[in-house]
Amino acid sequence: MQNNQRRVALSFKRVLLVGCAIGSIVFGASQGASAQDTQDTKPAAPTPAEVTPEPQSDATPSAAPVVDAPVGEDTPSSDQQKEPDQHDDAVTTPTEPTPVAVDPEKPVTSAPVAFDPQMVVDRARALATKPFEDPHRELPDALASLSADDYDQIRFKSQRAFFSQADSGFSLELFHPGNMYDVPVAINLVRDGNLQVVPYSAGLFDFGKVGLSANDFSTQGYAGFRLRYPLSNVTSSDELARFLGASYFRLQGQGQSIGQMARGLAIDLAGPTGEEVPIFREFWIVAPKKGEHKITVYALLDSARVTGAYRFDIIPGSDSKVDIRANLFFRERVEKVGLAPLNGMFLFGEQRRRAFDDYRGEVHSSDGLLINNGHGEWLWRPLDNPVNLQISSFLDENPRGFGLLQRDRDFDHYQDLDRRFDQQPGYWVTPKGDWGKGHVELVEIPIPSESNDNIVAYWVPETKPVAGGEMQVEYSVTATRDGDDLHQMAQATDTRIMRIASQGDADTAKTRFILNFAGGDLDYFIKNVAKMKANVSTSEGTVENIRIMADPENGGIRVMFDLLHDSGAASSDLRAFLLYDEQVLSETWTMPWVF
């Protein structure tokens, strides 16, 4: 399933800022924010791209000349043999290239020129000194008028995939422009140190029943690309990663289905001036060599105020991982830059269903934010689909990691055979080096349906980028199932909530919280529950009636407590964790609460 980024205008009534030991939270903020539509519509902020770039004075990789000669179906590359039904992307460059008629049924590439990764960095730096140009263009009516379902019918012909899966396992497929994808994305291949531009070719696509096969789209570029790899077994061809729409990308591991997304960068998300959405306008994909277990992708990012040069080293596996290095260049000052942003969707879960008329018990692509802060503390924050825009900030210095995880893996809780929420991956970000002071920011946007991605988490550095400034950041993103291998402590697995009405004038209304903790060393300590205790605290109101009990049905320990609204505060921050004597046994569960 593909994800759109359709902007949704939201208005909100109030702003509440509550500070606590782990951070701060804003409720009902009036800042502009948008949920991300899960049909992959176009980004709200434009960014330019080129299909067949002209030579640049700053010696960019895009300067490779395009040779109008088709790649022969029987032309193998210099480093691999032709596989049956497998199209190879190499070209045979004549001594004196002579333009010839292009066969639309066969893709073409440019004559090779030397590629240096520094070219991408130089290109991004030079681009930041130039005025921003809107890359969006008006698509032909036949493409622009496509519905999301019609667009999905346009498929890349798998037998024409680039690279040979027989040699490296990897193959490359391209996405056609159309529907909301109106920015041409330039695709370049790098083989043995040489660069080749891949011009548009209609022959690479099966247009299904949309009736477009006879149309001439020779002036159109591509919308993005997909990488495949045999994750399930040696003969499979599973989706490993895709780059499609704005700066979004997805990563899957073995047995995982398409779910949440990651981004290259977030700019002023939920800020007063509105979000600026960067886009990857050009890619350089390095052909993997035989026996190589990773594939490298370079990308050029652009937006109104920021440009960037990215390197992605993608490593497939049971938990696939991508190592990322980004060099960022700022045309103008940016109030809030979000590094390593992750996108998810949370409609409803076990804690609060908000009266959705749905046959499914839960609908979400991730159910919580996990943070390993610079002090070594592990924080678990359950996600919510709030009534008003909700922004949570977790102050930190040199964070060790954070991620949006999908811990609930019980199919019976979802009962969704189409989207398979029980198989969707969580994403875990591991910073490389010291990131300094800042905060992890979590944005939760109210949504009425699952068609929008409404959860975003990212790191915000304390130092704000200035015009002409540069920044380099390195980190990895791992596609994990539930993150149970990230630490050895008990996990907060379930959060359930119920209101308890007052029983008279002298009684105060309460809210009861039921938390389940499981895993870690709980099986060892559970034999002596009497010596176990729960440390429960609140920034406002009063906590009472704390109880701990073994949970033989779900496994682990159940913690229950009541929160009394006996102060004038409108909201509170809650924390809870398990101890045996003075030994901490679990993550710290934390949750904001609006009375």
Coordinates of C-alpha atoms in Angstrom, one line a residue:
M1 CA 0.0 0.0 0.0
Q2 CA 1.3 3.4 -0.8
N3 CA 1.3 6.4 1.4
N4 CA 0.2 9.9 0.3
Q5 CA 1.1 13.2 1.9
R6 CA -2.2 15.1 1.5
R7 CA -2.2 18.2 3.7
V8 CA -5.2 18.5 6.0
A9 CA -5.9 22.0 7.5
L10 CA -6.5 21.8 11.2
S11 CA -7.6 24.5 13.6
F12 CA -7.1 24.2 17.3
K13 CA -8.4 26.1 20.3
R14 CA -5.8 26.3 23.0
V15 CA -2.2 25.7 24.0
L16 CA -1.1 24.0 27.2
L17 CA 2.5 23.5 28.2
V18 CA 3.2 21.2 31.1
G19 CA 6.8 20.6 32.2
C20 CA 8.0 17.4 33.9
A21 CA 11.3 15.6 34.6
I22 CA 11.2 13.9 31.3
G23 CA 10.1 16.8 29.1
S24 CA 7.1 18.9 28.3
I25 CA 3.9 18.6 26.4
V26 CA 1.6 20.9 24.4
F27 CA -2.1 20.2 24.1
G28 CA -4.6 21.8 21.7
A29 CA -1.8 23.8 20.0
S30 CA -2.8 26.4 17.4
Q31 CA 0.1 25.7 15.2
G32 CA -0.6 24.4 11.7
A33 CA -0.1 20.7 11.3
S34 CA -1.2 18.1 8.8
A35 CA -1.9 14.4 8.9
Q36 CA -0.1 12.4 6.1
D37 CA -2.5 10.6 3.8
T38 CA -1.7 7.0 3.4
Q39 CA -2.3 7.1 -0.4
D40 CA 1.0 9.0 -1.0
T41 CA -0.3 12.3 -2.3
K42 CA 2.1 15.1 -3.2
P43 CA 4.0 17.0 -0.6
A44 CA 2.8 20.4 0.6
A45 CA 6.0 22.2 -0.1
P46 CA 7.6 22.0 -3.6
T47 CA 11.1 21.0 -4.4
P48 CA 12.8 20.8 -7.9
A49 CA 14.1 17.8 -9.7
E50 CA 15.5 17.1 -13.1
V51 CA 14.9 14.2 -15.5
T52 CA 17.8 14.5 -17.9
P53 CA 19.9 17.2 -16.2
E54 CA 22.0 19.6 -18.2
P55 CA 25.7 19.8 -17.6
Q56 CA 26.5 21.8 -14.4
S57 CA 29.4 24.2 -13.9
D58 CA 29.8 22.8 -10.4
A59 CA 30.7 19.3 -11.8
T60 CA 27.6 17.4 -10.6
P61 CA 26.9 13.7 -11.4
S62 CA 23.9 14.9 -13.4
A63 CA 26.2 16.2 -16.1
A64 CA 26.3 12.8 -17.8
P65 CA 25.2 13.2 -21.4
V66 CA 22.2 11.1 -22.5
V67 CA 22.8 8.9 -25.5
D68 CA 19.6 8.3 -27.4
A69 CA 20.3 4.6 -28.0
P70 CA 18.2 1.8 -26.7
V71 CA 19.7 -0.9 -24.5
G72 CA 19.5 -4.2 -26.4
E73 CA 17.7 -7.0 -24.7
D74 CA 20.7 -9.2 -25.4
T75 CA 23.3 -6.8 -24.1
P76 CA 24.8 -8.1 -20.8
S77 CA 26.8 -5.9 -18.6
S78 CA 30.6 -6.2 -18.2
D79 CA 30.3 -7.8 -14.7
Q80 CA 27.3 -10.1 -14.9
Q81 CA 25.7 -12.5 -17.4
K82 CA 22.3 -12.0 -18.7
E83 CA 19.6 -13.8 -16.7
P84 CA 16.4 -15.0 -18.3
D85 CA 13.6 -12.4 -18.2
Q86 CA 16.0 -10.0 -16.5
H87 CA 16.7 -6.7 -18.1
D88 CA 20.2 -5.4 -17.6
D89 CA 20.9 -1.7 -17.4
A90 CA 24.3 -1.5 -19.1
V91 CA 24.9 0.2 -22.4
T92 CA 27.4 -0.2 -25.1
T93 CA 28.8 3.2 -25.9
P94 CA 29.9 3.7 -29.5
T95 CA 33.2 5.4 -30.2
E96 CA 31.3 8.3 -31.8
P97 CA 27.7 8.4 -30.4
T98 CA 25.2 8.9 -33.2
P99 CA 21.6 9.7 -32.2
V100 CA 19.2 7.0 -33.3
A101 CA 15.5 6.5 -33.0
V102 CA 14.5 5.4 -29.5
D103 CA 12.4 2.3 -29.2
P104 CA 9.8 3.1 -26.5
E105 CA 9.7 -0.6 -25.5
K106 CA 13.3 -0.6 -24.4
P107 CA 14.8 1.6 -21.6
V108 CA 17.9 3.7 -22.3
T109 CA 20.7 5.0 -20.2
S110 CA 23.4 7.6 -20.8
A111 CA 26.9 7.2 -21.8
P112 CA 28.9 6.5 -18.6
V113 CA 31.0 9.2 -16.9
A114 CA 33.0 9.0 -13.7
F115 CA 31.1 9.3 -10.4
D116 CA 32.4 10.6 -7.1
P117 CA 30.1 10.7 -4.0
Q118 CA 31.5 14.2 -3.2
M119 CA 29.7 15.4 -6.3
V120 CA 26.4 15.0 -4.5
V121 CA 27.6 17.0 -1.6
D122 CA 29.0 19.7 -3.9
R123 CA 25.8 19.8 -5.8
A124 CA 23.7 20.3 -2.6
R125 CA 26.1 23.0 -1.3
A126 CA 25.9 24.9 -4.7
L127 CA 22.2 24.5 -4.9
A128 CA 21.8 26.2 -1.5
T129 CA 23.3 29.4 -2.9
K130 CA 20.7 29.6 -5.6
P131 CA 17.0 30.7 -5.4
F132 CA 14.6 27.9 -4.8
E133 CA 12.6 26.8 -7.8
D134 CA 9.2 25.1 -7.7
P135 CA 9.6 21.7 -9.2
H136 CA 5.9 20.8 -9.5
R137 CA 4.7 20.6 -13.1
E138 CA 1.4 20.1 -14.7
L139 CA 1.0 16.5 -15.7
P140 CA -0.9 15.4 -18.9
D141 CA -4.6 15.1 -18.1
A142 CA -4.4 11.4 -18.6
L143 CA -1.9 11.1 -15.7
A144 CA -3.2 13.9 -13.5
S145 CA -6.7 12.6 -13.5
L146 CA -5.8 9.1 -12.3
S147 CA -7.4 8.0 -9.1
A148 CA -5.3 6.3 -6.5
D149 CA -6.7 2.9 -7.5
D150 CA -6.0 3.6 -11.2
Y151 CA -2.5 4.7 -10.4
D152 CA -1.8 1.5 -8.6
Q153 CA -2.6 -0.4 -11.8
I154 CA 0.5 1.0 -13.4
R155 CA 3.2 -1.6 -12.6
F156 CA 6.8 -1.8 -13.5
K157 CA 7.6 -4.8 -15.7
S158 CA 9.5 -7.1 -13.3
Q159 CA 11.4 -8.8 -16.2
R160 CA 12.9 -5.4 -17.0
A161 CA 14.2 -4.7 -13.5
F162 CA 17.7 -3.3 -13.3
F163 CA 20.5 -5.3 -11.7
S164 CA 20.7 -9.1 -11.6
Q165 CA 19.1 -10.8 -8.6
A166 CA 21.1 -13.9 -9.5
D167 CA 24.4 -12.1 -8.7
S168 CA 23.6 -9.9 -5.7
G169 CA 20.0 -10.6 -4.8
F170 CA 19.0 -6.9 -5.4
S171 CA 16.8 -5.6 -8.2
L172 CA 15.6 -2.1 -9.0
E173 CA 12.1 -1.0 -10.2
L174 CA 10.8 2.4 -11.0
F175 CA 7.6 4.2 -10.2
H176 CA 5.7 6.1 -12.9
P177 CA 4.5 9.7 -12.4
G178 CA 0.8 10.3 -12.1
N179 CA -2.0 11.0 -9.6
M180 CA -0.4 13.2 -6.9
Y181 CA 3.2 12.5 -8.1
D182 CA 3.9 15.6 -10.3
V183 CA 7.5 16.2 -9.5
P184 CA 10.0 14.5 -11.9
V185 CA 12.7 12.6 -10.0
A186 CA 15.9 11.9 -11.8
I187 CA 17.3 8.4 -11.5
N188 CA 21.0 7.6 -12.1
L189 CA 22.8 4.3 -12.0
V190 CA 26.4 3.9 -10.8
R191 CA 28.3 0.9 -12.1
D192 CA 32.0 0.3 -11.5
G193 CA 32.5 4.0 -10.6
N194 CA 30.7 5.2 -13.8
L195 CA 27.4 7.2 -13.8
Q196 CA 24.5 6.6 -16.2
V197 CA 21.3 8.7 -16.3
V198 CA 18.1 6.7 -16.9
P199 CA 15.8 8.7 -19.1
Y200 CA 12.0 8.0 -19.1
S201 CA 10.9 4.9 -21.0
A202 CA 7.2 3.9 -21.3
G203 CA 8.3 0.4 -22.2
L204 CA 9.3 -0.3 -18.6
F205 CA 5.6 -0.1 -17.5
D206 CA 2.5 -2.2 -17.7
F207 CA -0.4 0.3 -17.7
G208 CA -3.0 -2.3 -16.9
K209 CA -6.6 -1.3 -17.7
V210 CA -6.1 2.5 -17.4
G211 CA -5.8 2.8 -21.2
L212 CA -2.5 4.8 -21.2
S213 CA -0.2 2.4 -23.0
A214 CA -0.6 4.3 -26.3
N215 CA 0.1 7.7 -24.8
D216 CA 3.4 9.4 -25.3
F217 CA 4.9 10.4 -21.9
S218 CA 8.4 10.7 -23.2
T219 CA 8.9 14.1 -21.5
Q220 CA 8.0 12.7 -18.1
G221 CA 10.5 11.6 -15.4
Y222 CA 10.0 9.0 -12.7
A223 CA 8.2 9.3 -9.3
G224 CA 10.6 7.2 -7.3
F225 CA 11.9 3.6 -7.1
R226 CA 11.7 0.3 -5.3
L227 CA 14.4 -2.1 -4.3
R228 CA 13.7 -5.9 -4.1
Y229 CA 15.6 -8.6 -2.3
P230 CA 14.9 -12.3 -1.4
L231 CA 14.0 -11.7 2.2
S232 CA 11.6 -14.7 2.7
N233 CA 13.7 -17.3 0.9
V234 CA 16.4 -17.7 -1.7
T235 CA 13.9 -17.6 -4.6
S236 CA 11.7 -14.8 -3.4
S237 CA 11.7 -11.2 -4.6
D238 CA 10.4 -9.2 -1.6
E239 CA 10.1 -5.4 -1.3
L240 CA 13.1 -4.2 0.7
A241 CA 12.8 -0.5 0.4
R242 CA 11.0 2.2 -1.6
F243 CA 11.6 5.9 -2.0
L244 CA 8.3 7.5 -3.2
G245 CA 6.9 11.0 -2.5
A246 CA 8.7 14.0 -0.9
S247 CA 11.6 12.7 1.2
Y248 CA 9.7 9.6 2.4
F249 CA 11.2 6.1 2.4
R250 CA 10.2 2.7 3.7
L251 CA 12.2 -0.3 4.8
Q252 CA 11.1 -3.9 5.4
G253 CA 12.7 -6.9 7.0
Q254 CA 11.9 -10.6 6.7
G255 CA 8.2 -11.4 7.3
Q256 CA 7.3 -7.7 7.6
S257 CA 4.6 -5.9 5.5
I258 CA 4.5 -2.3 4.3
G259 CA 3.7 0.0 7.2
Q260 CA 5.0 3.2 8.6
M261 CA 7.5 5.5 6.9
A262 CA 10.7 7.4 7.6
R263 CA 11.6 10.8 6.1
G264 CA 14.8 12.5 5.1
L265 CA 14.0 15.7 7.1
A266 CA 11.2 17.6 8.8
I267 CA 11.1 21.4 8.8
D268 CA 8.9 23.4 11.1
L269 CA 6.4 20.6 11.5
A270 CA 3.5 21.8 13.6
G271 CA 5.1 25.2 13.8
P272 CA 3.3 28.6 13.6
T273 CA 4.5 29.2 10.0
G274 CA 3.3 25.9 8.7
E275 CA 5.3 22.8 7.6
E276 CA 7.9 22.9 4.8
V277 CA 8.2 19.5 3.1
P278 CA 11.5 18.8 1.5
I279 CA 11.8 16.3 -1.4
F280 CA 14.4 14.0 -2.8
R281 CA 14.7 15.3 -6.3
E282 CA 17.5 13.0 -7.6
F283 CA 19.0 9.6 -6.8
W284 CA 22.2 7.8 -7.6
I285 CA 21.9 4.1 -7.1
V286 CA 25.1 2.0 -6.9
A287 CA 24.8 -1.4 -8.6
P288 CA 25.8 -4.0 -6.1
K289 CA 28.6 -6.4 -6.9
K290 CA 28.2 -10.2 -6.8
G291 CA 28.1 -11.4 -3.2
E292 CA 27.7 -7.9 -1.8
H293 CA 25.1 -7.8 1.0
K294 CA 24.3 -4.1 0.9
I295 CA 23.2 -1.5 -1.6
T296 CA 24.1 2.2 -1.6
V297 CA 21.9 5.0 -2.6
Y298 CA 22.8 8.7 -2.8
A299 CA 20.1 11.4 -2.8
L300 CA 19.8 15.1 -3.4
L301 CA 17.3 16.8 -1.1
D302 CA 15.8 20.2 -1.7
S303 CA 13.3 22.6 -0.2
A304 CA 12.7 26.3 0.1
R305 CA 15.2 26.8 2.9
V306 CA 17.3 23.6 3.0
T307 CA 19.3 21.4 0.6
G308 CA 21.0 18.1 1.5
A309 CA 23.2 15.3 0.3
Y310 CA 22.3 11.9 1.6
R311 CA 23.9 8.5 1.6
F312 CA 21.9 5.4 2.4
D313 CA 23.6 2.0 2.9
I314 CA 20.7 -0.5 2.9
I315 CA 21.4 -3.9 4.5
P316 CA 18.6 -6.5 4.1
G317 CA 17.9 -9.1 6.8
S318 CA 15.4 -10.3 9.4
D319 CA 15.6 -6.7 10.8
S320 CA 16.7 -4.7 7.7
K321 CA 18.8 -1.7 8.5
V322 CA 19.8 1.5 6.6
D323 CA 22.9 3.6 7.7
I324 CA 22.3 7.2 6.8
R325 CA 24.7 10.2 6.5
A326 CA 23.3 13.6 5.6
N327 CA 25.1 16.8 4.8
L328 CA 22.6 19.7 5.2
F329 CA 22.9 23.3 3.8
F330 CA 20.6 26.1 4.8
R331 CA 19.5 28.8 2.4
E332 CA 17.7 30.5 5.3
R333 CA 17.3 30.3 9.0
V334 CA 15.1 27.4 10.1
E335 CA 13.2 27.7 13.4
K336 CA 12.8 23.9 13.9
V337 CA 14.6 21.2 12.0
G338 CA 13.5 17.6 12.7
L339 CA 16.3 15.0 12.3
A340 CA 15.6 11.3 11.6
P341 CA 11.8 11.8 11.4
L342 CA 9.5 8.8 11.5
N343 CA 5.9 8.7 10.4
G344 CA 3.2 6.4 11.8
M345 CA -0.6 6.0 12.0
F346 CA -2.7 5.6 15.2
L347 CA -6.5 5.6 14.9
F348 CA -7.4 3.7 18.0
G349 CA -6.1 1.0 20.3
E350 CA -7.0 -0.8 23.5
Q351 CA -6.7 2.3 25.8
R352 CA -9.3 4.6 24.2
R353 CA -11.5 3.6 21.2
R354 CA -13.3 7.0 20.8
A355 CA -16.5 5.2 19.7
F356 CA -15.2 4.1 16.2
D357 CA -17.7 1.9 14.5
D358 CA -15.2 -0.7 13.3
Y359 CA -15.1 -4.5 13.3
R360 CA -11.4 -4.4 14.3
G361 CA -10.2 -4.1 17.9
E362 CA -7.2 -1.9 17.1
V363 CA -6.1 0.1 14.0
H364 CA -2.5 1.5 14.1
S365 CA 0.8 1.0 12.4
S366 CA 2.7 1.7 15.6
D367 CA 1.5 1.8 19.2
G368 CA 4.2 3.6 21.1
L369 CA 7.3 5.8 21.2
L370 CA 10.3 4.3 22.8
I371 CA 13.2 6.5 23.9
N372 CA 16.7 5.6 25.3
N373 CA 17.8 8.9 26.6
G374 CA 21.4 10.2 27.3
H375 CA 21.1 9.1 30.9
G376 CA 20.4 5.5 30.0
E377 CA 16.7 5.6 30.9
W378 CA 14.2 3.8 28.8
L379 CA 10.9 5.6 28.3
W380 CA 7.8 4.2 26.8
R381 CA 5.1 6.6 25.6
P382 CA 1.8 5.0 24.3
L383 CA 0.4 6.7 21.3
D384 CA -3.0 8.4 21.0
N385 CA -5.4 9.8 18.5
P386 CA -6.1 13.0 20.5
V387 CA -9.1 15.3 20.3
N388 CA -6.7 18.2 19.7
L389 CA -3.2 18.5 18.2
Q390 CA -0.8 17.2 20.8
I391 CA 3.0 17.9 20.9
S392 CA 5.2 16.2 23.5
S393 CA 8.8 17.1 24.0
F394 CA 11.4 14.9 25.8
L395 CA 14.4 17.0 26.8
D396 CA 17.7 15.2 26.4
E397 CA 21.4 15.4 25.6
N398 CA 23.2 12.9 23.3
P399 CA 20.2 10.5 22.9
R400 CA 21.1 6.9 22.5
G401 CA 18.0 6.0 20.4
F402 CA 14.3 6.5 19.7
G403 CA 11.7 4.8 17.6
L404 CA 8.0 4.3 16.8
L405 CA 7.3 0.6 17.6
Q406 CA 4.5 -1.8 16.9
R407 CA 4.6 -4.0 20.0
D408 CA 1.2 -5.7 19.7
R409 CA 1.7 -8.7 17.4
D410 CA -1.5 -10.5 18.1
F411 CA -3.6 -10.8 14.8
D412 CA -6.7 -11.3 16.8
H413 CA -6.4 -7.8 18.2
Y414 CA -6.5 -6.3 14.6
Q415 CA -8.4 -8.8 12.5
D416 CA -7.2 -7.0 9.3
L417 CA -6.2 -9.3 6.5
D418 CA -5.5 -6.5 4.1
R419 CA -3.2 -4.2 6.0
R420 CA -1.8 -6.8 8.4
F421 CA -1.0 -4.4 11.2
D422 CA 0.4 -7.3 13.2
Q423 CA 3.2 -7.7 10.6
Q424 CA 4.1 -4.0 10.1
P425 CA 7.6 -3.0 11.2
G426 CA 8.6 -0.5 13.9
Y427 CA 11.5 1.8 13.2
W428 CA 14.3 2.3 15.6
V429 CA 16.8 5.3 15.2
T430 CA 20.3 4.9 16.5
P431 CA 22.3 8.2 16.5
K432 CA 26.0 8.0 15.6
G433 CA 28.2 10.3 17.5
D434 CA 27.1 13.0 19.9
W435 CA 23.9 14.9 18.9
G436 CA 24.3 17.4 21.7
K437 CA 21.4 19.1 23.5
G438 CA 17.8 19.0 22.2
H439 CA 14.7 17.0 22.5
V440 CA 12.7 14.2 20.9
E441 CA 9.5 15.6 19.7
L442 CA 6.3 13.6 19.2
V443 CA 3.4 15.1 17.2
E444 CA 0.0 13.5 17.4
I445 CA -2.6 14.8 15.0
P446 CA -6.3 14.0 15.3
I447 CA -7.7 12.0 12.4
P448 CA -11.1 10.5 11.6
S449 CA -9.9 7.5 9.6
E450 CA -6.8 5.4 8.9
S451 CA -6.2 7.1 5.5
N452 CA -3.9 9.6 7.2
D453 CA -0.6 9.2 8.9
N454 CA -1.0 11.3 12.0
I455 CA 2.1 10.4 14.2
V456 CA 5.5 11.9 13.7
A457 CA 8.6 11.6 15.9
Y458 CA 12.0 13.2 15.4
W459 CA 15.0 14.8 17.1
V460 CA 15.2 18.6 17.4
P461 CA 18.7 20.0 18.1
E462 CA 18.8 22.9 20.5
T463 CA 20.9 25.0 18.2
K464 CA 18.8 26.4 15.4
P465 CA 20.3 26.4 11.8
V466 CA 21.1 29.8 10.4
A467 CA 21.2 31.1 6.8
G468 CA 24.4 29.8 5.1
G469 CA 25.0 27.3 7.9
E470 CA 25.9 23.6 7.4
M471 CA 25.1 20.5 9.4
Q472 CA 26.2 16.8 9.2
V473 CA 24.3 14.0 10.9
E474 CA 24.7 10.3 10.9
Y475 CA 22.4 7.6 12.2
S476 CA 20.8 4.2 11.4
V477 CA 17.2 3.2 11.0
T478 CA 16.3 -0.5 11.8
A479 CA 13.0 -2.1 10.8
T480 CA 12.2 -4.2 13.8
R481 CA 9.2 -6.2 14.9
D482 CA 8.7 -5.1 18.5
G483 CA 12.1 -4.0 19.7
D484 CA 12.4 -6.7 22.3
D485 CA 16.1 -7.0 21.5
L486 CA 16.9 -3.4 22.3
H487 CA 17.2 -3.8 26.1
Q488 CA 16.8 -6.5 28.7
M489 CA 14.2 -4.7 30.9
A490 CA 10.5 -5.5 31.2
Q491 CA 8.4 -3.8 28.6
A492 CA 5.2 -1.8 29.1
T493 CA 2.9 -3.8 26.8
D494 CA -0.6 -2.6 27.4
T495 CA -2.3 0.6 28.6
R496 CA -6.0 0.5 29.4
I497 CA -8.0 3.4 30.8
M498 CA -11.5 3.8 32.4
R499 CA -13.3 6.7 33.9
I500 CA -14.8 6.3 37.4
A501 CA -17.7 8.8 38.0
S502 CA -18.1 10.5 41.4
Q503 CA -20.4 8.8 43.8
G504 CA -21.7 11.9 45.5
D505 CA -20.9 15.5 46.4
A506 CA -18.0 14.5 48.7
D507 CA -16.5 12.1 46.1
T508 CA -14.1 13.1 43.4
A509 CA -14.1 11.7 39.9
K510 CA -11.3 9.4 39.1
T511 CA -9.5 7.8 36.2
R512 CA -8.2 4.3 36.5
F513 CA -5.1 3.2 34.6
I514 CA -4.3 -0.5 34.0
L515 CA -0.7 -1.2 32.8
N516 CA 0.8 -4.5 31.8
F517 CA 4.5 -5.1 32.0
A518 CA 6.1 -8.3 30.6
G519 CA 9.5 -9.7 29.6
G520 CA 13.0 -9.0 31.0
D521 CA 13.6 -10.6 34.4
L522 CA 10.0 -10.5 35.6
D523 CA 9.7 -14.3 35.4
Y524 CA 12.5 -14.5 37.9
F525 CA 11.1 -11.9 40.4
I526 CA 7.4 -12.7 39.9
K527 CA 7.6 -15.5 42.5
N528 CA 7.9 -12.8 45.2
V529 CA 5.4 -10.2 44.1
A530 CA 5.0 -9.0 47.7
K531 CA 8.4 -7.4 47.5
M532 CA 7.8 -5.8 44.2
K533 CA 6.4 -2.2 44.0
A534 CA 5.4 0.3 41.4
N535 CA 6.8 3.8 41.4
V536 CA 3.9 5.9 40.2
S537 CA 4.0 9.7 40.0
T538 CA 2.0 12.6 38.5
S539 CA 2.7 16.3 37.9
E540 CA -0.9 17.3 38.8
G541 CA -3.6 15.6 40.7
T542 CA -3.3 12.7 43.2
V543 CA -2.4 9.1 42.6
E544 CA -4.0 6.6 45.0
N545 CA -5.0 2.9 45.2
I546 CA -1.8 1.5 43.6
R547 CA -2.0 -2.3 43.2
I548 CA 0.4 -4.9 41.8
M549 CA -0.6 -8.4 40.8
A550 CA 0.7 -11.3 38.7
D551 CA -1.0 -11.6 35.4
P552 CA -1.0 -15.4 34.5
E553 CA -3.2 -14.8 31.4
N554 CA -1.0 -12.2 29.6
G555 CA 2.2 -13.0 31.5
G556 CA 4.2 -10.5 33.6
I557 CA 2.8 -8.0 36.1
R558 CA -0.3 -5.8 36.1
V559 CA -0.2 -2.4 37.7
M560 CA -3.4 -0.5 38.6
F561 CA -3.8 3.0 40.0
D562 CA -6.4 5.8 40.2
L563 CA -5.7 9.4 39.3
L564 CA -7.8 12.0 41.1
H565 CA -8.5 15.4 39.6
D566 CA -8.3 17.4 42.8
S567 CA -6.4 20.4 41.5
G568 CA -7.2 23.2 39.1
A569 CA -4.8 21.9 36.4
A570 CA -6.1 21.0 33.0
S571 CA -3.6 18.3 32.4
S572 CA -0.9 16.1 34.0
D573 CA 2.1 14.0 33.1
L574 CA 2.2 10.5 34.5
R575 CA 5.1 8.1 35.1
A576 CA 5.3 4.5 36.3
F577 CA 7.9 1.8 36.6
L578 CA 8.5 -1.5 38.5
L579 CA 11.1 -2.1 41.2
Y580 CA 12.2 -5.0 43.3
D581 CA 13.8 -3.6 46.5
E582 CA 15.7 -0.7 44.8
Q583 CA 16.4 -2.5 41.5
V584 CA 14.6 -1.1 38.5
L585 CA 12.9 -3.9 36.5
S586 CA 11.1 -2.1 33.7
E587 CA 10.9 0.7 31.3
T588 CA 9.4 4.0 32.5
W589 CA 5.8 4.2 31.2
T590 CA 4.9 7.8 30.7
M591 CA 1.7 9.4 29.4
P592 CA 0.1 12.9 29.3
W593 CA -3.4 13.2 30.5
V594 CA -6.1 15.8 30.0
F595 CA -8.6 15.9 32.9

